[in-house]
Tab-separated table of C-alpha atoms in Angstrom:
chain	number	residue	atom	x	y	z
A	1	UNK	CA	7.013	27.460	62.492
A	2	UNK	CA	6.546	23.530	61.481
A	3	UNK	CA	3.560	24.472	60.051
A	4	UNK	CA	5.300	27.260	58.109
A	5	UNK	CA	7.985	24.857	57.066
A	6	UNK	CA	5.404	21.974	56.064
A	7	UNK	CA	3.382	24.160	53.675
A	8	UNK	CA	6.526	25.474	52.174
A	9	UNK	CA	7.253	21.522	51.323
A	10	UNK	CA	4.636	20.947	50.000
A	11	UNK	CA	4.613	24.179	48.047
A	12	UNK	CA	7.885	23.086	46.258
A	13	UNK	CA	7.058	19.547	45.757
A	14	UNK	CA	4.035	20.793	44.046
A	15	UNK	CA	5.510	23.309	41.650
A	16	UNK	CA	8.633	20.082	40.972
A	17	UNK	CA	5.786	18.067	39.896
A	18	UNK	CA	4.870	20.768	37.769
A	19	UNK	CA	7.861	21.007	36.497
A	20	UNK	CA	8.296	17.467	35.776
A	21	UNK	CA	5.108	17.242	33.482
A	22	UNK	CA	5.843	21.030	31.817
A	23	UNK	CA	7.336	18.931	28.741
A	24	UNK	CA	5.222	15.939	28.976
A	25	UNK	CA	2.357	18.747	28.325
A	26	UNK	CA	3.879	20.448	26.220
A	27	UNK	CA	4.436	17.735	23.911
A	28	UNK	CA	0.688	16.612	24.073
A	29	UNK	CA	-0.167	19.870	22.236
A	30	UNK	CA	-2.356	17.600	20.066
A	31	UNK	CA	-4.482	18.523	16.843
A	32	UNK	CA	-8.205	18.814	17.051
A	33	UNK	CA	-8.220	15.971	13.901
A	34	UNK	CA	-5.572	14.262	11.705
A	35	UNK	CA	-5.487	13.640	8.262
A	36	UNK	CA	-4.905	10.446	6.681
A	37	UNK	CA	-4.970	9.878	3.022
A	38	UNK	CA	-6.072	6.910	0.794
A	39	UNK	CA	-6.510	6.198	-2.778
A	40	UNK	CA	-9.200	4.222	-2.120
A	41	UNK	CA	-12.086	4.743	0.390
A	42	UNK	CA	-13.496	1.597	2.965
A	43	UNK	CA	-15.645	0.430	0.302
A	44	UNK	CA	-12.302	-1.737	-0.629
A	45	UNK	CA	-10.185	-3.435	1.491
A	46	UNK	CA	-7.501	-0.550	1.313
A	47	UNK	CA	-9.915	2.116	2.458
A	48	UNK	CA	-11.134	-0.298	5.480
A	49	UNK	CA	-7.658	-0.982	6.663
A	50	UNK	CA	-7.245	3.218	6.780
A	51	UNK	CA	-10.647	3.389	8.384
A	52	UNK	CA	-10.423	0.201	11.136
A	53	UNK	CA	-6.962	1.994	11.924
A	54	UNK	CA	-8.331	5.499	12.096
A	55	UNK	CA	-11.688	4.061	14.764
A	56	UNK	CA	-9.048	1.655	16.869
A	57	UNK	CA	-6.989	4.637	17.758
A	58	UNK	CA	-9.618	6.832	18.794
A	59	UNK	CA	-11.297	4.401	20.695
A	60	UNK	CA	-7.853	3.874	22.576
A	61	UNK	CA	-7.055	7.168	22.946
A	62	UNK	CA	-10.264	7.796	24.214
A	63	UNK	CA	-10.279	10.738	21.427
A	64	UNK	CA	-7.254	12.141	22.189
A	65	UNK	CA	-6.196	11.474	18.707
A	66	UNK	CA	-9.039	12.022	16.356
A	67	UNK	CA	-8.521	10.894	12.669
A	68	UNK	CA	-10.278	11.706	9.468
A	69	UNK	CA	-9.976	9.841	6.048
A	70	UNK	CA	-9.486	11.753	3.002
A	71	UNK	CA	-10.039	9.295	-0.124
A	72	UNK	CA	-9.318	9.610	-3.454
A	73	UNK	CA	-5.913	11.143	-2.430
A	74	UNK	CA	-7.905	14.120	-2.348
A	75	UNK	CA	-5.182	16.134	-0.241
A	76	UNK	CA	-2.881	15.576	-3.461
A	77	UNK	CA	-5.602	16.738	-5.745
A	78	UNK	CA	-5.770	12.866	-6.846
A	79	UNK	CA	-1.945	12.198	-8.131
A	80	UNK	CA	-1.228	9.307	-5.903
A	81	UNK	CA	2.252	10.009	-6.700
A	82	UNK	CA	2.569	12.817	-4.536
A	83	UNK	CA	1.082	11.225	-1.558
A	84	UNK	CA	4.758	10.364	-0.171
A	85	UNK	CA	6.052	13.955	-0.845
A	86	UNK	CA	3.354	15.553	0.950
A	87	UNK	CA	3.800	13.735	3.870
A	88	UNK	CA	6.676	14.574	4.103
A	89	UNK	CA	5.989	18.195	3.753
A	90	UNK	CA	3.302	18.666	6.335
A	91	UNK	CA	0.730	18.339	4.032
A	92	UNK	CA	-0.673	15.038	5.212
A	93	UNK	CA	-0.454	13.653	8.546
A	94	UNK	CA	-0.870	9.782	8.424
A	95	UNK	CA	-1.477	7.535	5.297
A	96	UNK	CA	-2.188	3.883	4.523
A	97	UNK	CA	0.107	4.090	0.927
A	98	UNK	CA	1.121	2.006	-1.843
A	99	UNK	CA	4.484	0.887	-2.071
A	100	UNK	CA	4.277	1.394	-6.269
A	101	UNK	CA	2.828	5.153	-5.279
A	102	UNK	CA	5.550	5.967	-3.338
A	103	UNK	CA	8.090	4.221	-5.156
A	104	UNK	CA	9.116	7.232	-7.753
A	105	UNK	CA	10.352	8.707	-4.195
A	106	UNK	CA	11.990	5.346	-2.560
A	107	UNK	CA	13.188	3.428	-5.235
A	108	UNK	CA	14.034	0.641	-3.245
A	109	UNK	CA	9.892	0.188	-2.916
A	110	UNK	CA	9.724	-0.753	-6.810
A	111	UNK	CA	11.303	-4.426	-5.145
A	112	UNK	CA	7.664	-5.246	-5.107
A	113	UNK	CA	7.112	-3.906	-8.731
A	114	UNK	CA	9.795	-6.343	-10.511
A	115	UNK	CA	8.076	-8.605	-12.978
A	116	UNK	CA	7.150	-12.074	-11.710
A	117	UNK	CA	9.119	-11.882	-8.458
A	118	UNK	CA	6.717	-13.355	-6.124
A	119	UNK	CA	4.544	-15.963	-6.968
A	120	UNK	CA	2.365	-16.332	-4.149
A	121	UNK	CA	1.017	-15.023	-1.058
A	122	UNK	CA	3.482	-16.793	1.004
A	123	UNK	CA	6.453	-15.008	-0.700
A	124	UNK	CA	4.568	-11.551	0.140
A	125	UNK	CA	4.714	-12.183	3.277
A	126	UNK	CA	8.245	-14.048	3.509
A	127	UNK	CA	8.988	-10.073	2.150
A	128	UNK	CA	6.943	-7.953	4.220
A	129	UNK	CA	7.429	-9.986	7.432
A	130	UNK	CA	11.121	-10.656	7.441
A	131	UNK	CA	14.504	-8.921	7.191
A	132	UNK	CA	13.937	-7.641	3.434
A	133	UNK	CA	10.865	-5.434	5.514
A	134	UNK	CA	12.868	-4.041	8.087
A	135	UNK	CA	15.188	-2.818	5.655
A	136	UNK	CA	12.512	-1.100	3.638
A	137	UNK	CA	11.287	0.191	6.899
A	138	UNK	CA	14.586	1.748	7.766
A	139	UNK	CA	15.125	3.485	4.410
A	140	UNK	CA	11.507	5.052	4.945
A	141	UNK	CA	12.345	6.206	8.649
A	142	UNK	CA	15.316	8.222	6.552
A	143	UNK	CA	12.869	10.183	4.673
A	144	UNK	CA	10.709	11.481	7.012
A	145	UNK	CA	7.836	9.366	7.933
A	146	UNK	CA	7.549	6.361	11.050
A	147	UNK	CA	6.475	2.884	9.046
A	148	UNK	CA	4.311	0.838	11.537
A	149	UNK	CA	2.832	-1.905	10.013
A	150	UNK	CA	2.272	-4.080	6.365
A	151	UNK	CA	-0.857	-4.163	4.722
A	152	UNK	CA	-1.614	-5.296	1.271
A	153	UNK	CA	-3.783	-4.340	-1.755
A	154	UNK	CA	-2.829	-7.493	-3.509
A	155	UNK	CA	-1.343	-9.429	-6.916
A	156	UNK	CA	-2.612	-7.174	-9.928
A	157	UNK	CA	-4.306	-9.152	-12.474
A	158	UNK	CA	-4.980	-8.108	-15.695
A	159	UNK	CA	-7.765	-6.858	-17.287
A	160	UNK	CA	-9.083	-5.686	-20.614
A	161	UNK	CA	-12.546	-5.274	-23.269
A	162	UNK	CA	-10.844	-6.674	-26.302
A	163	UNK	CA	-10.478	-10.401	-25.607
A	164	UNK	CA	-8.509	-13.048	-23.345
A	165	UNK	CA	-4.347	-12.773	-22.360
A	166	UNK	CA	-2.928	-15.825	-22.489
A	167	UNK	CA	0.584	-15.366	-24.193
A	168	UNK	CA	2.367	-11.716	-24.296
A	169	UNK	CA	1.405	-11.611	-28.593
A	170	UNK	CA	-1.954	-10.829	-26.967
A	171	UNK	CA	-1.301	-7.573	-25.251
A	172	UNK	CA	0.593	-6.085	-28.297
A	173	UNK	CA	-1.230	-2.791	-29.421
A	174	UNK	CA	-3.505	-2.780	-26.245
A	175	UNK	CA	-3.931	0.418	-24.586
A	176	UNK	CA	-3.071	-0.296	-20.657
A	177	UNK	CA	-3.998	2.146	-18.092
A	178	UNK	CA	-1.282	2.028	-15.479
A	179	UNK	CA	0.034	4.009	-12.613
A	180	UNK	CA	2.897	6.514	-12.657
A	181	UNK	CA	6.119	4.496	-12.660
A	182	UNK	CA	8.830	4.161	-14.655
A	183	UNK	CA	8.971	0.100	-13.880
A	184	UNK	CA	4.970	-0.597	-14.903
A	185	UNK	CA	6.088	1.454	-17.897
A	186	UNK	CA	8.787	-0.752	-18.796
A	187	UNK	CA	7.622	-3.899	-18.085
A	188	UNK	CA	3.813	-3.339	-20.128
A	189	UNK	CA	6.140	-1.833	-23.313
A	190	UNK	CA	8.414	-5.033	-22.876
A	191	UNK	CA	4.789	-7.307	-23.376
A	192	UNK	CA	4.066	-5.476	-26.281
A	193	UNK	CA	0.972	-3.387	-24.418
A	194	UNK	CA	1.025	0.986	-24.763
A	195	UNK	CA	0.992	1.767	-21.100
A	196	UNK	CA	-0.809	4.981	-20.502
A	197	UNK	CA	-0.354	6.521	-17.383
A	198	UNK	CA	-3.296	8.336	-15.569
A	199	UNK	CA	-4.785	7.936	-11.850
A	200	UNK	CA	-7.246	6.110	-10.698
A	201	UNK	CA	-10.078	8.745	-10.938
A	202	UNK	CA	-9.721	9.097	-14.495
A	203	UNK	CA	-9.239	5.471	-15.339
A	204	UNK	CA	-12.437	4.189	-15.141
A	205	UNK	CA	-13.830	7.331	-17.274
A	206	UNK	CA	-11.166	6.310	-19.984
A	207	UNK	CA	-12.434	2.802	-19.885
A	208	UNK	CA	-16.339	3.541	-20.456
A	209	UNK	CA	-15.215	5.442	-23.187
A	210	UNK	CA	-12.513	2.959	-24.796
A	211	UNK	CA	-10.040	5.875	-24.605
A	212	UNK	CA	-8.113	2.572	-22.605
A	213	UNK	CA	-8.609	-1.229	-23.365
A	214	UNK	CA	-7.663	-2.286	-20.216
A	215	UNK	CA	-5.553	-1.886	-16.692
A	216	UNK	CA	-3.841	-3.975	-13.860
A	217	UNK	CA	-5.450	-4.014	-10.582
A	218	UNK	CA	-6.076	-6.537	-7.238
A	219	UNK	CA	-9.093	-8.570	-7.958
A	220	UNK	CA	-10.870	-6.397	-4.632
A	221	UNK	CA	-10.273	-3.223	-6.542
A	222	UNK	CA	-11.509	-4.714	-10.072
A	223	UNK	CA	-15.193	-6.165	-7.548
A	224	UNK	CA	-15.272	-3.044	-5.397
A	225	UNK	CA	-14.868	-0.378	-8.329
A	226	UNK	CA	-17.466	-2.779	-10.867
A	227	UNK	CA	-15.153	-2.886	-13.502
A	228	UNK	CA	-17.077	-5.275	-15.499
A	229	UNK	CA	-19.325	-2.237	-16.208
A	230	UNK	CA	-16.666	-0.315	-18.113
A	231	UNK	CA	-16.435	-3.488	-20.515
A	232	UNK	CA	-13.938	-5.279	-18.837
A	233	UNK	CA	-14.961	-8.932	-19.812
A	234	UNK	CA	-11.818	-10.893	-19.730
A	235	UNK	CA	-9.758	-11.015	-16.615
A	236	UNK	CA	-6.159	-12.905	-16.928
A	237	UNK	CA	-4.695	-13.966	-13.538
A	238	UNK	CA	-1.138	-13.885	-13.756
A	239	UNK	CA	0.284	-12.071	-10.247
A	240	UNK	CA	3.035	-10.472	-12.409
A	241	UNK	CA	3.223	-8.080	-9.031
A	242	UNK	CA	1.746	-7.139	-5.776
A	243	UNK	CA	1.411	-4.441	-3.702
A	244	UNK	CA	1.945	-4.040	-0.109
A	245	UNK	CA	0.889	-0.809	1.623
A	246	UNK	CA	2.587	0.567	4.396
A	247	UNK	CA	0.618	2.070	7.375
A	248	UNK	CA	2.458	5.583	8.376
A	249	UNK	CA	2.994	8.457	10.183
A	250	UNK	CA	4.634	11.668	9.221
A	251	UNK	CA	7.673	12.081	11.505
A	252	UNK	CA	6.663	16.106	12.183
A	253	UNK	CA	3.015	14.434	13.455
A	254	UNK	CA	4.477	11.432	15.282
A	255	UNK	CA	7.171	13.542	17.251
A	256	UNK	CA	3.963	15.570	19.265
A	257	UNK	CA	2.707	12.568	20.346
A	258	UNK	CA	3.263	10.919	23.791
A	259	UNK	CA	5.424	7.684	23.920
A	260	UNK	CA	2.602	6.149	26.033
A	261	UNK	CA	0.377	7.312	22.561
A	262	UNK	CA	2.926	6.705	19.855
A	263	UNK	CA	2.952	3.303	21.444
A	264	UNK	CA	-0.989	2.950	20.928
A	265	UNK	CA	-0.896	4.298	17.187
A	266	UNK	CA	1.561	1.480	16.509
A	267	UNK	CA	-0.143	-1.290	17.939
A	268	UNK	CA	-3.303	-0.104	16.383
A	269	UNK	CA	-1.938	-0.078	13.116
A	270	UNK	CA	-0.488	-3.589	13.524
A	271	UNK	CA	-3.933	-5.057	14.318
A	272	UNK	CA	-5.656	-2.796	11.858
A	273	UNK	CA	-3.051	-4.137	9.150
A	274	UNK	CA	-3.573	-8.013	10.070
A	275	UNK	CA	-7.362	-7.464	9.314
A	276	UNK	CA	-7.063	-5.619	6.536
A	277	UNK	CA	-5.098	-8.144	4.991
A	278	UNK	CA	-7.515	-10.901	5.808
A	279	UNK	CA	-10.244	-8.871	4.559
A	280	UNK	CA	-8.289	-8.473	0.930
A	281	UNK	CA	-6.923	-12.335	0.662
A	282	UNK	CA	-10.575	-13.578	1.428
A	283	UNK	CA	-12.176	-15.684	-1.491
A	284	UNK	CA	-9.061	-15.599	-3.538
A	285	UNK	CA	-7.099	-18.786	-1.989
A	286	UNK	CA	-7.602	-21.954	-0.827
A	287	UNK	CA	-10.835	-23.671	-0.511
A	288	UNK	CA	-12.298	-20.173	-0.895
A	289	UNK	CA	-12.437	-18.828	-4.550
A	290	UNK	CA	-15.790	-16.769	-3.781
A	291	UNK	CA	-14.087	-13.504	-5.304
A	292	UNK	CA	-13.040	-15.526	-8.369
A	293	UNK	CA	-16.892	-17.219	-8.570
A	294	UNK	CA	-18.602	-13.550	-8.477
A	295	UNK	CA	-16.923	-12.171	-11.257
A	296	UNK	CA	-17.465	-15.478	-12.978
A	297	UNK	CA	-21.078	-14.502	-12.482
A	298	UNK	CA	-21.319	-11.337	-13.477
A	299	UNK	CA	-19.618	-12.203	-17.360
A	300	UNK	CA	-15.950	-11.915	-16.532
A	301	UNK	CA	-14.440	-14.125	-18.608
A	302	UNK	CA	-11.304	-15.366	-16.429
A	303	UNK	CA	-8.622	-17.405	-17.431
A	304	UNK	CA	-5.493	-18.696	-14.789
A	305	UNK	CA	-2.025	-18.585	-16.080
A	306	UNK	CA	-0.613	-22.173	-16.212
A	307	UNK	CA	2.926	-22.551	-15.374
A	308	UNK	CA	4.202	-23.082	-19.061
A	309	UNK	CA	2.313	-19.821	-20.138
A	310	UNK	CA	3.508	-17.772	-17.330
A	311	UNK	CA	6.722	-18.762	-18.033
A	312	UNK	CA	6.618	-16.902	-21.552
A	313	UNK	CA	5.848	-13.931	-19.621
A	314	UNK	CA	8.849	-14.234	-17.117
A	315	UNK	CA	11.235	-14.253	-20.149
A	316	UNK	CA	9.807	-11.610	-22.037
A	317	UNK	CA	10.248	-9.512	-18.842
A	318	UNK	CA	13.860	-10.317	-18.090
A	319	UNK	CA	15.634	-7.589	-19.520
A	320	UNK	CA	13.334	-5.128	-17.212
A	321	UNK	CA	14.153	-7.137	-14.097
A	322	UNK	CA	17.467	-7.074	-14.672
A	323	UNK	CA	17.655	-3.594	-15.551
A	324	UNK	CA	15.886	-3.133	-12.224
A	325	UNK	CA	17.365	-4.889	-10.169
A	326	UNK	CA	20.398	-2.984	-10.377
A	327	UNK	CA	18.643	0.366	-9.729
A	328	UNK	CA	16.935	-0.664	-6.783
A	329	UNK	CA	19.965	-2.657	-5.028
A	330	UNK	CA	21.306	-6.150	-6.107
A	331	UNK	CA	21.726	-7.048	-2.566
A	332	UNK	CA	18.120	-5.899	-1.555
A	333	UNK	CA	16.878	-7.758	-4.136
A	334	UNK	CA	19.099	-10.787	-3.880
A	335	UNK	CA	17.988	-10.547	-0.311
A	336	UNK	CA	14.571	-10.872	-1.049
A	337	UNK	CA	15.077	-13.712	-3.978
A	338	UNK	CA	16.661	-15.890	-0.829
A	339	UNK	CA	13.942	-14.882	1.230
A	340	UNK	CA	11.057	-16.489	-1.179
A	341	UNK	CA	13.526	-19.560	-2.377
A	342	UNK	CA	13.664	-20.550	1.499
A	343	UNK	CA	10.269	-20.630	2.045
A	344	UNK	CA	8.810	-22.517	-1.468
């Protein structure tokens, strides 16, 4: 009888056990692979931080989460402004994105967009790492997707086959490849430029065959992509914007996952987003200037922005950052103009 009683115990502890881990399993109902989209593939710094992400998590979930990288925002059919939208409709699973990509959909993202807003890398991150990113963060987590971590494609310098930009009078007329938003629009038709907007994968066509002078880009991109073959010789630094990218996860996806898993994804996209934006500052600050030195070597012709001449191009801006600033929140953006003034 006490043996009848003791396998009945254990009979029912068993099958509460069971019980206990019915959900746990049932949540862990996990894809045989993930996709993640990019515009850009590891061969630049944006792709690398998608890619050192993707390995870190499947070496930590010992494969439980397996991760593929589709470039070129090929899931999208290449219109990097969709990226956001089709994350959010099941279409894409995790993405390293830009915040001027995703911006037509969150227009508190075009912060990073105004003209001449931050002037150096210390005011990205006085953005990014602060109060001004949590915010951003939290209007994200409304729409759909889980924000983990900041990353960073860089300032956009400017770039064109013509000759050198040293004053706005010398974009006027010039035909300016830029991305699909309404700001970039504004602010290159405010300099005088005629912004045409097309991705990436047909911009470097368009500038091989001069249908496009020039474009905007990080220095990485401009190396990485060999823009100096397409006849871009002269290369103007003026960080009139950067763009931080934002490591996520599309709520739908992240919801399947474990908390003991979600909890790895995160952390792995917070170390995979410190070395990605290592990887894209190196040889551009500091006692460093390699990235500067190789285009130098090639033929691009670069000139730096002195402080009186960017200065022209901060006032010929002001009427779009104004007008901006008002659609994307005066007290986001005053936020973030306190946030730089405290730490220059």
């Amino acid at each position: 009888m006490k043996l009848r009683q003791l396998m009945l115990s254990l009979c029912a502890a068993a099958g509460l056990g069971l019980a206990l881990q019915a959900p746990a399993m049932a949540q862990a109902n996990y894809k045989p692979e993930y996709k993640m989209s990019l515009v850009l593939g590891p061969a630049f710094p944006w792709g690398k931080g998608g890619e050192i992400w993707a390995d870190l998590v499947k070496e930590r979930t010992d494969g439980r989460i397996n991760i593929k990288l589709y470039p070129g925002t090929s899931l999208v059919g290449g219109d990097q402004t969709r990226e956001f939208t089709a994350l959010r409709q099941g279409v894409i699973d995790l993405a390293v994105g830009s915040t001027i990509n995703w911006s037509p959909q969150v227009k508190e993202l075009n912060l990073f967009a105004l003209p001449f807003l931050m002037p150096d890398y210390p005011a990205i991150d006085a953005l990014t790492q602060g109060e001004v990113g949590k915010d951003l963060f939290a209007q994200l987590s409304k729409r759909g997707v889980v924000p983990l971590a900041w990353g960073e494609n860089g300032f956009r310098e400017v770039s064109n086959s013509k000759h050198p930009i040293k004053t706005p009078a010398d974009l006027k007329g010039l035909k300016l490849r830029v991305v699909g938003s309404p700001l970039f629009l504004d602010t290159m038709t405010a300099l005088g430029a005629n912004p045409v907007q097309m991705s990436w994968a047909d911009a470097q066509p368009a500038m091989a065959s001069g249908a496009v002078d020039g474009q905007e880009n990080p220095v990485s991109v401009f190396a990485a992509a060999k823009l100096e073959n397409v006849d871009q010789k002269h290369l103007t630094a003026w960080g009139y914007v950067a763009d931080p990218l934002i490591f996520v996860v599309a709520e739908n996806i992240w919801n399947t996952w474990t908390p003991e898993d979600q909890a790895i994804v995160r952390q792995a996209a917070l170390d995979a987003a410190q070395q990605q934006i290592a990887i894209a500052r190196k040889g551009m600050t500091g006692d460093d200037q390699s990235q500067w030195k190789d285009l130098e070597a090639k033929g691009v012709q670069i000139h730096h922005l002195s402080d009186a001449e960017r200065q022209q191009f901060v006032d010929a801006t002001r009427g779009v950052y104004d007008k901006w600033k008002k659609q994307i929140g005066e007290d986001l953006v005053g936020k973030a103009e306190s946030a730089i003034a405290a730490g220059q």
